[in-house]
CSV table of N, CA and C in Angstrom, one decimal:
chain,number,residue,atom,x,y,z
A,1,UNK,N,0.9,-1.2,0.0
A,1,UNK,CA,0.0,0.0,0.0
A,1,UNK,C,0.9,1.2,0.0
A,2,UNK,N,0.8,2.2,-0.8
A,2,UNK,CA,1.1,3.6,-0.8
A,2,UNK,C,1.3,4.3,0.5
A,3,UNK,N,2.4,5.1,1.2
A,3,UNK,CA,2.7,5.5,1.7
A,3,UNK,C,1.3,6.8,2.1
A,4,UNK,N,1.0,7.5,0.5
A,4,UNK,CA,0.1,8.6,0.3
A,4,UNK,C,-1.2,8.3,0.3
A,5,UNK,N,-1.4,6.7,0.4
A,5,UNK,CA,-2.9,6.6,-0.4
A,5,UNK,C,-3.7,7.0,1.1
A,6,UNK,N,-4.9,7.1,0.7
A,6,UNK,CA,-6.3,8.3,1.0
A,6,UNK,C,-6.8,7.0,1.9
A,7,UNK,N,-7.1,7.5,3.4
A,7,UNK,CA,-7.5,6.8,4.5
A,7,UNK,C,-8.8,7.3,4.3
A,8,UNK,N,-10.0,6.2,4.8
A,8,UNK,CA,-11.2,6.4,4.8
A,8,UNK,C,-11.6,7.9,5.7
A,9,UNK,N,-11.1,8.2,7.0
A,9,UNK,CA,-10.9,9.4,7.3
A,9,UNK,C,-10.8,10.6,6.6
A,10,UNK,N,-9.7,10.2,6.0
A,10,UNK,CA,-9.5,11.7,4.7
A,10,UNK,C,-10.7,11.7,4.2
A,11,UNK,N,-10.7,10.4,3.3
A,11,UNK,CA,-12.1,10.8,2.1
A,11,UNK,C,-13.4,10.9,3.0
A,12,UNK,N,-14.0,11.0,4.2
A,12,UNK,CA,-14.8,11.7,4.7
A,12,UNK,C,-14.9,13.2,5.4
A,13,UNK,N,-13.7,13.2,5.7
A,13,UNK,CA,-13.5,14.8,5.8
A,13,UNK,C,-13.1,15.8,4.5
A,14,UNK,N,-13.3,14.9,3.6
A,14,UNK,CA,-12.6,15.7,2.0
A,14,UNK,C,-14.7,15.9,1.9
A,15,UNK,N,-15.1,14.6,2.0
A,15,UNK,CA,-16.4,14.7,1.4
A,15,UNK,C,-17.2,15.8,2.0
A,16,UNK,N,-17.5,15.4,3.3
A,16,UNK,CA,-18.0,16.5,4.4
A,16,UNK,C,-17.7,17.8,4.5
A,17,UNK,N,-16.4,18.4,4.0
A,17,UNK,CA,-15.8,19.8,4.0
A,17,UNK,C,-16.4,20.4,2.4
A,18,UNK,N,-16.6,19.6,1.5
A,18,UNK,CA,-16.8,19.7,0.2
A,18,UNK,C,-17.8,19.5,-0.1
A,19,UNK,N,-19.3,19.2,0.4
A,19,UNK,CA,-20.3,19.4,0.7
A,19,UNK,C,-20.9,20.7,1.6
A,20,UNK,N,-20.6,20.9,2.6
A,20,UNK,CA,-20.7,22.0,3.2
A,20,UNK,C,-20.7,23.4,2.6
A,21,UNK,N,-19.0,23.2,1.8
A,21,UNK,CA,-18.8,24.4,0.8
A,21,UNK,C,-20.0,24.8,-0.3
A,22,UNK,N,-20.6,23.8,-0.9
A,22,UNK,CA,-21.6,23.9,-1.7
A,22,UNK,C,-22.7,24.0,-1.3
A,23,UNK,N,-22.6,24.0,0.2
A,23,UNK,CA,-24.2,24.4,0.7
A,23,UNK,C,-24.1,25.6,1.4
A,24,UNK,N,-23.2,26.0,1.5
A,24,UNK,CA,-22.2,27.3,2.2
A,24,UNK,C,-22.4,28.4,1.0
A,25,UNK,N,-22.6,28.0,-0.3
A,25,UNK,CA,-21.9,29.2,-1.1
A,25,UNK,C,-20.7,29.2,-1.4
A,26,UNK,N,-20.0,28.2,-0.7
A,26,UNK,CA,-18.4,29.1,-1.3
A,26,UNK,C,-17.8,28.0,-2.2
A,27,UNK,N,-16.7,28.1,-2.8
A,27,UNK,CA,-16.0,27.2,-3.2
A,27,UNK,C,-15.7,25.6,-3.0
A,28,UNK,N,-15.5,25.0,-4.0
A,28,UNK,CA,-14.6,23.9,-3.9
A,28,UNK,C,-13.3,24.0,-3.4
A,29,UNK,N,-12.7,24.9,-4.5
A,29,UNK,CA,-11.4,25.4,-4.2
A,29,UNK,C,-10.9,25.0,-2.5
A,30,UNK,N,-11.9,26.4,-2.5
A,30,UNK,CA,-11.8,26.4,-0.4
A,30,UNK,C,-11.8,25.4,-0.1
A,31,UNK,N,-12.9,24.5,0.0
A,31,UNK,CA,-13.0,23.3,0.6
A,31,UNK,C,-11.4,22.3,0.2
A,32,UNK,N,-10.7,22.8,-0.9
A,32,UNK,CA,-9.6,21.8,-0.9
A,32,UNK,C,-8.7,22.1,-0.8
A,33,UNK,N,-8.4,23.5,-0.5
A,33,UNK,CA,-7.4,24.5,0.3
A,33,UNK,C,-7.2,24.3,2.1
A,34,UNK,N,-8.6,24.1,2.3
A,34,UNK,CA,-9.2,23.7,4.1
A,34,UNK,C,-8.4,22.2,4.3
A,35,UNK,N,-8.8,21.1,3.5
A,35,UNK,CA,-8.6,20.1,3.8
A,35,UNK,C,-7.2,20.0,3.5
A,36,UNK,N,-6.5,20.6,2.6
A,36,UNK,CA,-5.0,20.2,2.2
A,36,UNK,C,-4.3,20.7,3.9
A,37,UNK,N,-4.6,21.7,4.2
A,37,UNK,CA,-4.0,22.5,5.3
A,37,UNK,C,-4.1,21.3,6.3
A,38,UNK,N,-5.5,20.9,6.3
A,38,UNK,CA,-5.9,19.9,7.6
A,38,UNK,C,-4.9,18.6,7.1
A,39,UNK,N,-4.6,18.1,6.4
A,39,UNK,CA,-3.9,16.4,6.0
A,39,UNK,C,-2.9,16.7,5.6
A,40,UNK,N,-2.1,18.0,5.4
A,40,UNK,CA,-0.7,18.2,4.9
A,40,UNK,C,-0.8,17.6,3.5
A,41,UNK,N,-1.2,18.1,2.6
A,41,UNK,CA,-1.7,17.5,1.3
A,41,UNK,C,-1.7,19.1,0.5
A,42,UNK,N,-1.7,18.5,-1.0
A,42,UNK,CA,-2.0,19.9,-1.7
A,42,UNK,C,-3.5,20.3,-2.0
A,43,UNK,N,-3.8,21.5,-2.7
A,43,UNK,CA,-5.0,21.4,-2.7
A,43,UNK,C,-5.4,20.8,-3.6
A,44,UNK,N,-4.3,20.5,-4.8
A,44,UNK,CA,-4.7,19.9,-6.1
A,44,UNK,C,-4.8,18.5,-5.9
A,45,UNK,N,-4.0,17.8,-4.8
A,45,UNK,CA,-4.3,16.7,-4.3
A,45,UNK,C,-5.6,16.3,-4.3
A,46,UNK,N,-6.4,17.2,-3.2
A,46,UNK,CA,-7.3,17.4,-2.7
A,46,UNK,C,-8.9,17.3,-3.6
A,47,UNK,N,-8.5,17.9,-4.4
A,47,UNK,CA,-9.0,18.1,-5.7
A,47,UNK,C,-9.1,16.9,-6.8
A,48,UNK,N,-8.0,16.3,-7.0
A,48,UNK,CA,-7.9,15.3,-7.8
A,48,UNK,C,-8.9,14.1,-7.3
A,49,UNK,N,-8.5,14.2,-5.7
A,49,UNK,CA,-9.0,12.7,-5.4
A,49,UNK,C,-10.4,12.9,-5.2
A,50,UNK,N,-11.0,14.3,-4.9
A,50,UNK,CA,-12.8,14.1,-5.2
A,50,UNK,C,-13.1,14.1,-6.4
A,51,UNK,N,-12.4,14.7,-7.2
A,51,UNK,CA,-13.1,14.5,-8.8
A,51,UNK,C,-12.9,12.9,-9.3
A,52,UNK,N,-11.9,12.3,-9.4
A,52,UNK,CA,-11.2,11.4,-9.5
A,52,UNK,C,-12.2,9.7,-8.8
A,53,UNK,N,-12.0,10.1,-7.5
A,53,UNK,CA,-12.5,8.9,-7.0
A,53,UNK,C,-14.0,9.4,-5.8
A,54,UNK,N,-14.4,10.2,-5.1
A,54,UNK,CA,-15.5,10.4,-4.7
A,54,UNK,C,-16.7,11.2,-5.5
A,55,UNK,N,-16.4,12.2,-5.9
A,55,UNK,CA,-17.4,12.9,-6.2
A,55,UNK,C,-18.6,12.2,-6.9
A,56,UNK,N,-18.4,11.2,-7.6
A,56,UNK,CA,-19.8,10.5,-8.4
A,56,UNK,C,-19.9,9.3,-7.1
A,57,UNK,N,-20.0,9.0,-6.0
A,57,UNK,CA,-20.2,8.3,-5.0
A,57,UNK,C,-21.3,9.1,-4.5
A,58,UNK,N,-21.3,10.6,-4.1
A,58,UNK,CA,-22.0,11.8,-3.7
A,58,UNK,C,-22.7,12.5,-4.3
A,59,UNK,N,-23.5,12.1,-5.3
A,59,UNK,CA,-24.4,13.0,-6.8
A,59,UNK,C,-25.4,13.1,-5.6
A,60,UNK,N,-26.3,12.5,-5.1
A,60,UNK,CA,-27.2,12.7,-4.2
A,60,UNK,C,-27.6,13.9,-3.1
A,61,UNK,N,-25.8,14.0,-2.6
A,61,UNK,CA,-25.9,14.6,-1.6
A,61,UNK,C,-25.1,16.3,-1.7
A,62,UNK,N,-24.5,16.1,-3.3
A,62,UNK,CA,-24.5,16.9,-4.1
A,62,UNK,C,-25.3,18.0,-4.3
A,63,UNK,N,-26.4,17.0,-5.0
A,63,UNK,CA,-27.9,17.8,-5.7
A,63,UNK,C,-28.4,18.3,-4.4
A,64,UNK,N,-28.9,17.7,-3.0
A,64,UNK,CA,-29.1,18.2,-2.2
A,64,UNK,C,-28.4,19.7,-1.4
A,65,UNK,N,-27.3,19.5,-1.4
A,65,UNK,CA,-26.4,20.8,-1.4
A,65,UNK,C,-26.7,21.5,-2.5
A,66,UNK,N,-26.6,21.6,-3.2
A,66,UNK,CA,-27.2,22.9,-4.0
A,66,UNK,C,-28.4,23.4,-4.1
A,67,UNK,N,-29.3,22.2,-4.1
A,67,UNK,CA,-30.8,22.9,-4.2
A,67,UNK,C,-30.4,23.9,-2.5
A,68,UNK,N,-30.2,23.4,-1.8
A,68,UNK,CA,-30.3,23.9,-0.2
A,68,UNK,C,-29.8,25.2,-0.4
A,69,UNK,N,-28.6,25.6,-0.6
A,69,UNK,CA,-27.5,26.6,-1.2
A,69,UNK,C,-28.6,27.7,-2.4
A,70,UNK,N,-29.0,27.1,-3.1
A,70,UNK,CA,-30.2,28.0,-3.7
A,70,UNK,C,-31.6,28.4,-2.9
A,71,UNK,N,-32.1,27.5,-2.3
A,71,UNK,CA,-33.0,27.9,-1.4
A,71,UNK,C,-32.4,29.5,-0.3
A,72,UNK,N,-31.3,29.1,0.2
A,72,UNK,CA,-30.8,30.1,0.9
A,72,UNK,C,-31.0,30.8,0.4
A,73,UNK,N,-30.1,31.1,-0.9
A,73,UNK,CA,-30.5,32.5,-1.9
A,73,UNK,C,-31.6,33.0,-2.0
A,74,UNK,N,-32.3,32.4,-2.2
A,74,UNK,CA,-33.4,32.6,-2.4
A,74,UNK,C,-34.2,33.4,-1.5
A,75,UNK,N,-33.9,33.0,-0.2
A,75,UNK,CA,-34.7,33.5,1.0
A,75,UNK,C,-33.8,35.0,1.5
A,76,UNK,N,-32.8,34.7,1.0
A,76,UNK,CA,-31.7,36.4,1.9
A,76,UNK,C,-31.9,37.5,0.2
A,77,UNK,N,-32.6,37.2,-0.8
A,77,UNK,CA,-33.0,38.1,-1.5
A,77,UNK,C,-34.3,38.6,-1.6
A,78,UNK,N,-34.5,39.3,-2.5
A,78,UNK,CA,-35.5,40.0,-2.6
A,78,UNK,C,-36.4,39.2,-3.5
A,79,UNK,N,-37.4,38.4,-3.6
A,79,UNK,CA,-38.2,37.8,-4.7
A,79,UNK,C,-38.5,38.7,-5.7
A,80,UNK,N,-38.3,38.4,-6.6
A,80,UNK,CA,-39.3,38.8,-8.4
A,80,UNK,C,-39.2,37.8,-9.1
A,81,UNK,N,-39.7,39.0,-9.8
A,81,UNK,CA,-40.1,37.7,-11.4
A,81,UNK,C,-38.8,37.0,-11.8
A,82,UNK,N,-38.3,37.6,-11.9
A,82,UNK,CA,-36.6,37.4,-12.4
A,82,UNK,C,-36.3,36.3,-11.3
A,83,UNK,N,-35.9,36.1,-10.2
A,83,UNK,CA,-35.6,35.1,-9.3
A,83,UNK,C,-35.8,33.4,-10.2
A,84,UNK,N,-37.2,33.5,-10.0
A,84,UNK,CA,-37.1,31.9,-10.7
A,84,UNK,C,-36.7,31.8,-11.9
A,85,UNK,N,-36.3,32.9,-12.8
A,85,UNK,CA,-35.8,32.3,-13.6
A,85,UNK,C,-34.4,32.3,-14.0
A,86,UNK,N,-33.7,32.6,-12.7
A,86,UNK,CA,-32.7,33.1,-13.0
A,86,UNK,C,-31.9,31.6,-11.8
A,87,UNK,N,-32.5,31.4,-11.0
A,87,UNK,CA,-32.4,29.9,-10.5
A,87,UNK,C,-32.3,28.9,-11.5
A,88,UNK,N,-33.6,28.7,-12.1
A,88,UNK,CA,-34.0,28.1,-12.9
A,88,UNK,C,-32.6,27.6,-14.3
A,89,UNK,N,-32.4,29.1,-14.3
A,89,UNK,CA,-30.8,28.7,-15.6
A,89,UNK,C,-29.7,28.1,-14.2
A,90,UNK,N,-29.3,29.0,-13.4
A,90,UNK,CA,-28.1,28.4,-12.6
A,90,UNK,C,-28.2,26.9,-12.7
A,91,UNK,N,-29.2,26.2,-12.1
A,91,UNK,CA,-29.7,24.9,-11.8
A,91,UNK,C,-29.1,24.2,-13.4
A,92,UNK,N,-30.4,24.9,-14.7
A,92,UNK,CA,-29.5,24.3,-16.0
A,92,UNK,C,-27.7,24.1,-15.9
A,93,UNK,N,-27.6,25.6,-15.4
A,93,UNK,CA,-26.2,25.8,-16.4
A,93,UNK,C,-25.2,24.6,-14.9
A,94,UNK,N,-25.4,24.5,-13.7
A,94,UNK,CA,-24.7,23.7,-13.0
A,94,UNK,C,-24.9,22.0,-13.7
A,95,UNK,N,-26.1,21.4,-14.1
A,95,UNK,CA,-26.4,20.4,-14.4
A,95,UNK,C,-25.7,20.1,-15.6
A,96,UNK,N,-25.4,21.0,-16.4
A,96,UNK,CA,-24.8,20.8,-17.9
A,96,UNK,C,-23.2,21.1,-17.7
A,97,UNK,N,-23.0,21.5,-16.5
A,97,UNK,CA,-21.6,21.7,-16.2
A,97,UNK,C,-21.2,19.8,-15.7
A,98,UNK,N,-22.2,19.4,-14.8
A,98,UNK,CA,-21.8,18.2,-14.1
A,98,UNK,C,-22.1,17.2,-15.3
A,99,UNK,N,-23.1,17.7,-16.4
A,99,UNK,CA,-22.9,16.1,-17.7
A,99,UNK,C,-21.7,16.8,-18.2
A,100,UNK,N,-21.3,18.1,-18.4
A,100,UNK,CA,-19.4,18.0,-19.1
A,100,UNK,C,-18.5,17.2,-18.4
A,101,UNK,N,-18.4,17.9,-17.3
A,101,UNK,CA,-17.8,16.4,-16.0
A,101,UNK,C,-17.4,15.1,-16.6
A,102,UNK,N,-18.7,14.8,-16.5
A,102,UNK,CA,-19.1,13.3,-16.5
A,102,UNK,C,-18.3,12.9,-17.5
A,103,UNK,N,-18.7,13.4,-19.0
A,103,UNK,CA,-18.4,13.8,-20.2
A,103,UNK,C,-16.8,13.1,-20.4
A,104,UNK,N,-16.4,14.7,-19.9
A,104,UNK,CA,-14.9,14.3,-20.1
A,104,UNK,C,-14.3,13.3,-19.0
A,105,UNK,N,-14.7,12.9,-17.8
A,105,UNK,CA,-13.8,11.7,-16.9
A,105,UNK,C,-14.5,10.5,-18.4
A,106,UNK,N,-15.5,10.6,-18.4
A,106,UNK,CA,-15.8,8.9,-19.3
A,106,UNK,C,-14.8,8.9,-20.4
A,107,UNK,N,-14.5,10.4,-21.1
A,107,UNK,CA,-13.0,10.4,-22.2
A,107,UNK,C,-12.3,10.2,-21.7
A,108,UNK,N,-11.7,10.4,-20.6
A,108,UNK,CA,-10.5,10.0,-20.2
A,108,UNK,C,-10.0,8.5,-19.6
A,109,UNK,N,-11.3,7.7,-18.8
A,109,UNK,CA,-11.3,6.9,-19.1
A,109,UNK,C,-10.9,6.2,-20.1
A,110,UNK,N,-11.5,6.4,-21.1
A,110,UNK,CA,-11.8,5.6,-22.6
A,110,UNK,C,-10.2,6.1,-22.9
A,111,UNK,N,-10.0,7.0,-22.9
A,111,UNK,CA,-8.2,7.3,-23.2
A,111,UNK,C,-7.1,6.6,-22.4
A,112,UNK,N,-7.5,6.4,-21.3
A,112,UNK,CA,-6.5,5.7,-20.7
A,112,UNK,C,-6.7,4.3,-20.9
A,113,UNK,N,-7.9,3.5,-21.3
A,113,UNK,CA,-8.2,2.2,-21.9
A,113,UNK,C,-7.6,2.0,-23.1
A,114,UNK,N,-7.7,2.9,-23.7
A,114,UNK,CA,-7.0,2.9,-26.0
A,114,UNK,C,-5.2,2.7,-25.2
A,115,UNK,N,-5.3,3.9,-24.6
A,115,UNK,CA,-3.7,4.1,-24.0
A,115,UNK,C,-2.9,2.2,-23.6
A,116,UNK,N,-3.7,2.2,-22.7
A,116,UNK,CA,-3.1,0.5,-22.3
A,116,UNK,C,-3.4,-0.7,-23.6
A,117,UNK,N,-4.3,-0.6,-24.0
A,117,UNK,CA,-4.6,-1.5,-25.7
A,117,UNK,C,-3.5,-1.3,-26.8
A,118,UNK,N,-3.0,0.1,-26.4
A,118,UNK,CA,-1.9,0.7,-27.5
A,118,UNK,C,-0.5,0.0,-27.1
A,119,UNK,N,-0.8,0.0,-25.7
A,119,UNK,CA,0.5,-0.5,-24.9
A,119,UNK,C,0.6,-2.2,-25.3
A,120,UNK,N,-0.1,-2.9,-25.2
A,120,UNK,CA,-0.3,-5.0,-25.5
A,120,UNK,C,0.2,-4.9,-26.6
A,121,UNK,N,-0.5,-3.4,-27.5
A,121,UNK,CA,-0.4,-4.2,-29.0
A,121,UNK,C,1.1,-4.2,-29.5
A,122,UNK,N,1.5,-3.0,-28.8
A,122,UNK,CA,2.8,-2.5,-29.1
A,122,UNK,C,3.9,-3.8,-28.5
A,123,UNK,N,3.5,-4.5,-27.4
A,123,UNK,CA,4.3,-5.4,-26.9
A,123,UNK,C,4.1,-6.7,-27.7
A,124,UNK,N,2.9,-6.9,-28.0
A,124,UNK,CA,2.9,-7.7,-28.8
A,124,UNK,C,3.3,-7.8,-30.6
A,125,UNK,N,3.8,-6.8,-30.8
A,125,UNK,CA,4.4,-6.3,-32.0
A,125,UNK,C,5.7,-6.7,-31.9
A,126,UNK,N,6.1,-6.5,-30.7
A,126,UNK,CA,7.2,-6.8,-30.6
A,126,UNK,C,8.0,-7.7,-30.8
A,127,UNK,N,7.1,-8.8,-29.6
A,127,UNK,CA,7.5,-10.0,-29.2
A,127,UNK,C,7.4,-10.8,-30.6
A,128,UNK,N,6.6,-10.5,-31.5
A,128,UNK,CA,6.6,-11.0,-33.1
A,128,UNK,C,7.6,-10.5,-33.8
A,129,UNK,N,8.0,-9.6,-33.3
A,129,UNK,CA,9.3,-9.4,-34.4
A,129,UNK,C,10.5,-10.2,-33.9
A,130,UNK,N,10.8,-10.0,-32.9
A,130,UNK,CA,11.6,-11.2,-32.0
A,130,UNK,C,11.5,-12.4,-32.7
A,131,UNK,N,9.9,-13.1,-32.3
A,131,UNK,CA,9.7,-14.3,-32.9
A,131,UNK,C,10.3,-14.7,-34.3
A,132,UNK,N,9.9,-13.2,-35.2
A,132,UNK,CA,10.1,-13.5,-36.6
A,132,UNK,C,11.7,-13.8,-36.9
A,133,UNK,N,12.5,-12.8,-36.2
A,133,UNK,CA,14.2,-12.3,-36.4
A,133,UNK,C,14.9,-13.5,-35.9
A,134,UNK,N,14.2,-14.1,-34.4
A,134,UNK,CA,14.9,-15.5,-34.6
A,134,UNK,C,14.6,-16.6,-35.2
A,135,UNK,N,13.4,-16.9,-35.7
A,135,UNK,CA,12.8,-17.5,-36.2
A,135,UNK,C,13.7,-17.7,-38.2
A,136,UNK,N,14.4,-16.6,-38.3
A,136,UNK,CA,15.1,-16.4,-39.5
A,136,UNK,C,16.4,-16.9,-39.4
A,137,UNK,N,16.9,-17.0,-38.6
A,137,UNK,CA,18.3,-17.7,-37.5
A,137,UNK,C,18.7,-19.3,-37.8
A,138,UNK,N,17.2,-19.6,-37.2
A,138,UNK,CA,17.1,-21.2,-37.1
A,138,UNK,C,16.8,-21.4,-39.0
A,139,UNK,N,17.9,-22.8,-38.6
A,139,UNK,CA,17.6,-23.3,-40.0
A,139,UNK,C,16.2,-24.4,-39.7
A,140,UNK,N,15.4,-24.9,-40.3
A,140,UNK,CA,14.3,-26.2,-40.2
A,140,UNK,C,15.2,-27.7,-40.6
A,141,UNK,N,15.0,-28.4,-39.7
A,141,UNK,CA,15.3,-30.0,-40.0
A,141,UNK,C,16.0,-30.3,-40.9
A,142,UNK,N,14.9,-30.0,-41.9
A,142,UNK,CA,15.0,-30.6,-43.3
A,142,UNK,C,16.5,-30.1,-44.0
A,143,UNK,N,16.3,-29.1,-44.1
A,143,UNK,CA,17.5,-27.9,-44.3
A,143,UNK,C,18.8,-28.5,-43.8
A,144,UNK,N,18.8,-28.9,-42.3
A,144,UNK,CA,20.4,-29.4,-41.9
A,144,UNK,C,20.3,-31.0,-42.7
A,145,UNK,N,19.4,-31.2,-42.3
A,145,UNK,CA,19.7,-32.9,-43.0
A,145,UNK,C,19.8,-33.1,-44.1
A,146,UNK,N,19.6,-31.7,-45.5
A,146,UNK,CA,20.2,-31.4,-46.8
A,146,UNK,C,21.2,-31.1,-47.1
A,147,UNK,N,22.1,-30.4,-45.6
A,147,UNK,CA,23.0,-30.1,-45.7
A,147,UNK,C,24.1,-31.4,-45.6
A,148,UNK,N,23.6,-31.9,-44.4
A,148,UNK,CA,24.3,-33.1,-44.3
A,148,UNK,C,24.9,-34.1,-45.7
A,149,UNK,N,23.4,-34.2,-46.2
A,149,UNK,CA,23.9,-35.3,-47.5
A,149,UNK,C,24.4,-35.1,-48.2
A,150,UNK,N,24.5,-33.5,-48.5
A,150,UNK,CA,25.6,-32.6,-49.3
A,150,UNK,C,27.0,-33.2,-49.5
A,151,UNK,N,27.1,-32.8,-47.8
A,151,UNK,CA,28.4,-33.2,-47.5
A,151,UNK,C,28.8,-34.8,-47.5
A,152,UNK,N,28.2,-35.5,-47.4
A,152,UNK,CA,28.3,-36.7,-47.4
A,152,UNK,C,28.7,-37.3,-49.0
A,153,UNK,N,27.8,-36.7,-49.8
A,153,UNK,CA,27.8,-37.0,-51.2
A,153,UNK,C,29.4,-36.3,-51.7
A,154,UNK,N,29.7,-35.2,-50.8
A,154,UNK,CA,30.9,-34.5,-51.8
A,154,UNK,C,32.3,-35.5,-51.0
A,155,UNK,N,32.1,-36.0,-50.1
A,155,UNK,CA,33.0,-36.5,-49.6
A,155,UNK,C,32.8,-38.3,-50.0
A,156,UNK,N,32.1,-38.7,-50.6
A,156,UNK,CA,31.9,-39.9,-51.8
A,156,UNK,C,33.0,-39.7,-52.7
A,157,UNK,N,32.5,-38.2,-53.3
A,157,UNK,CA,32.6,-37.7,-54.7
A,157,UNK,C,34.9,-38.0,-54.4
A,158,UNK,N,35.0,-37.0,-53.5
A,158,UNK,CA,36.7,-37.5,-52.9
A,158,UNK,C,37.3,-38.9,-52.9
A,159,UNK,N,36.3,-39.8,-52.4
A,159,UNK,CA,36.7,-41.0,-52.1
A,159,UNK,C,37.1,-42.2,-53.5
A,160,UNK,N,36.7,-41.2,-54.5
A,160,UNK,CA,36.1,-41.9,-55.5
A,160,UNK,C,34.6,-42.5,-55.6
A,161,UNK,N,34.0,-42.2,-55.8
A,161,UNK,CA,32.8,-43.0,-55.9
A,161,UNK,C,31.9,-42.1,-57.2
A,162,UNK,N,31.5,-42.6,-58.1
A,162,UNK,CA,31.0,-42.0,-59.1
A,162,UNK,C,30.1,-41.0,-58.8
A,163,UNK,N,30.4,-39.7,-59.7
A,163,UNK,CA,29.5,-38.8,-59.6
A,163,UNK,C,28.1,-38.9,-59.8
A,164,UNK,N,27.8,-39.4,-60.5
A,164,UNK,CA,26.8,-39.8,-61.3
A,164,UNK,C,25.9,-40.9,-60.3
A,165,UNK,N,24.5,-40.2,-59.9
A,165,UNK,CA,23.9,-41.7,-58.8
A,165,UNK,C,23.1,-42.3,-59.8
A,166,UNK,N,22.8,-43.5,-59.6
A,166,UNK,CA,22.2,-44.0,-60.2
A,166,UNK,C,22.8,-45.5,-61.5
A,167,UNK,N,24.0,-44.6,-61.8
A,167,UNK,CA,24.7,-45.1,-63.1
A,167,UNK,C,25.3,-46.4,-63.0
A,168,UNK,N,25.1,-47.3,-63.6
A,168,UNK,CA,25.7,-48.3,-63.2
A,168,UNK,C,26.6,-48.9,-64.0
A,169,UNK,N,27.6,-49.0,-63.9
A,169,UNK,CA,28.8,-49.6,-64.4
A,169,UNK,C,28.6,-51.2,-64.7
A,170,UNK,N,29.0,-51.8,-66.5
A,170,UNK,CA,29.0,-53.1,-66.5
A,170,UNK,C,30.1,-53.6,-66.0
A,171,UNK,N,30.2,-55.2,-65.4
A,171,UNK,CA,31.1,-55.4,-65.0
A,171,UNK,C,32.1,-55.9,-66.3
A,172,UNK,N,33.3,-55.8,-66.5
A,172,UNK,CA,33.9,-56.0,-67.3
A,172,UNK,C,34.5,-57.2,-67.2
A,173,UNK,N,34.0,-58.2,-67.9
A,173,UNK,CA,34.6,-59.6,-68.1
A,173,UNK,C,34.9,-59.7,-69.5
């Protein structure tokens, strides 16, 4: 196990502080400036590991924090016409912010999946050319045991023994 890796402690006080913040009004940021300070961690740390590994654990309590966070608005302002519809977009434009989210982690996923596929294939590229370059090296069987008779037949050929196979000499009486 990782020296750095994220104790169930951390990831509840990352969650809890970063909830709050969103029901607070204020930042993420803050909330991952707060907790870096608290765990001796960066904030981008901080940051990575709720985008990364909590934040889609917490859609629920997410959406809950913000509706709440706009209700507050809601009540320390002045009502008009304008109000609900000016909720109404924030709510859009946060919800279309969280499908880009979504969006891009599922690309990046999918990138870091092509990424390791790129990686097999390339190893497997390899190990075939390996296969192939030695595979060029080795003679087959057949090949040495042609070579053999070669030699065999040229060293006949020395001993005297007719060139010619097959030929057969009458006997001379």
């Amino acid at each position: 196990m990782r020296q750095d890796a994220w104790t169930q402690p951390e990831d509840d006080l990352l969650t809890k502080t970063v909830i709050a913040n969103i029901r607070s009004n204020k930042t993420q940021l803050t909330a991952f400036q707060e907790v870096g300070r608290e765990l001796n961690r960066t904030a981008a740390a901080c940051g990575f590991r709720w985008n990364s590994a909590l934040r889609h654990n917490y859609k629920n309590e997410i959406k809950a924090a913000k509706e709440e966070r706009m209700n507050n608005k809601t009540n320390t302002k002045i009502k008009n016409t304008n109000t609900n519809t000016t909720m109404k977009a924030d709510i859009n434009y946060m919800t279309e912010i969280d499908k880009a989210i979504d969006a891009l982690n599922n690309l990046r996923l999918e990138f870091l999946n092509m990424q390791e596929t790129i990686r097999m294939q390339t190893n497997k590229i390899n190990e075939l050319k390996i296969e192939i370059s030695d595979g060029g090296k080795e003679r087959p069987i057949a090949s040495e045991d042609l070579d053999t008779l070669i030699k065999i037949i040229h060293r006949a050929e020395q001993l005297g023994f007719p060139k010619t196979i097959g030929h057969k000499e009458e006997p001379a009486i």
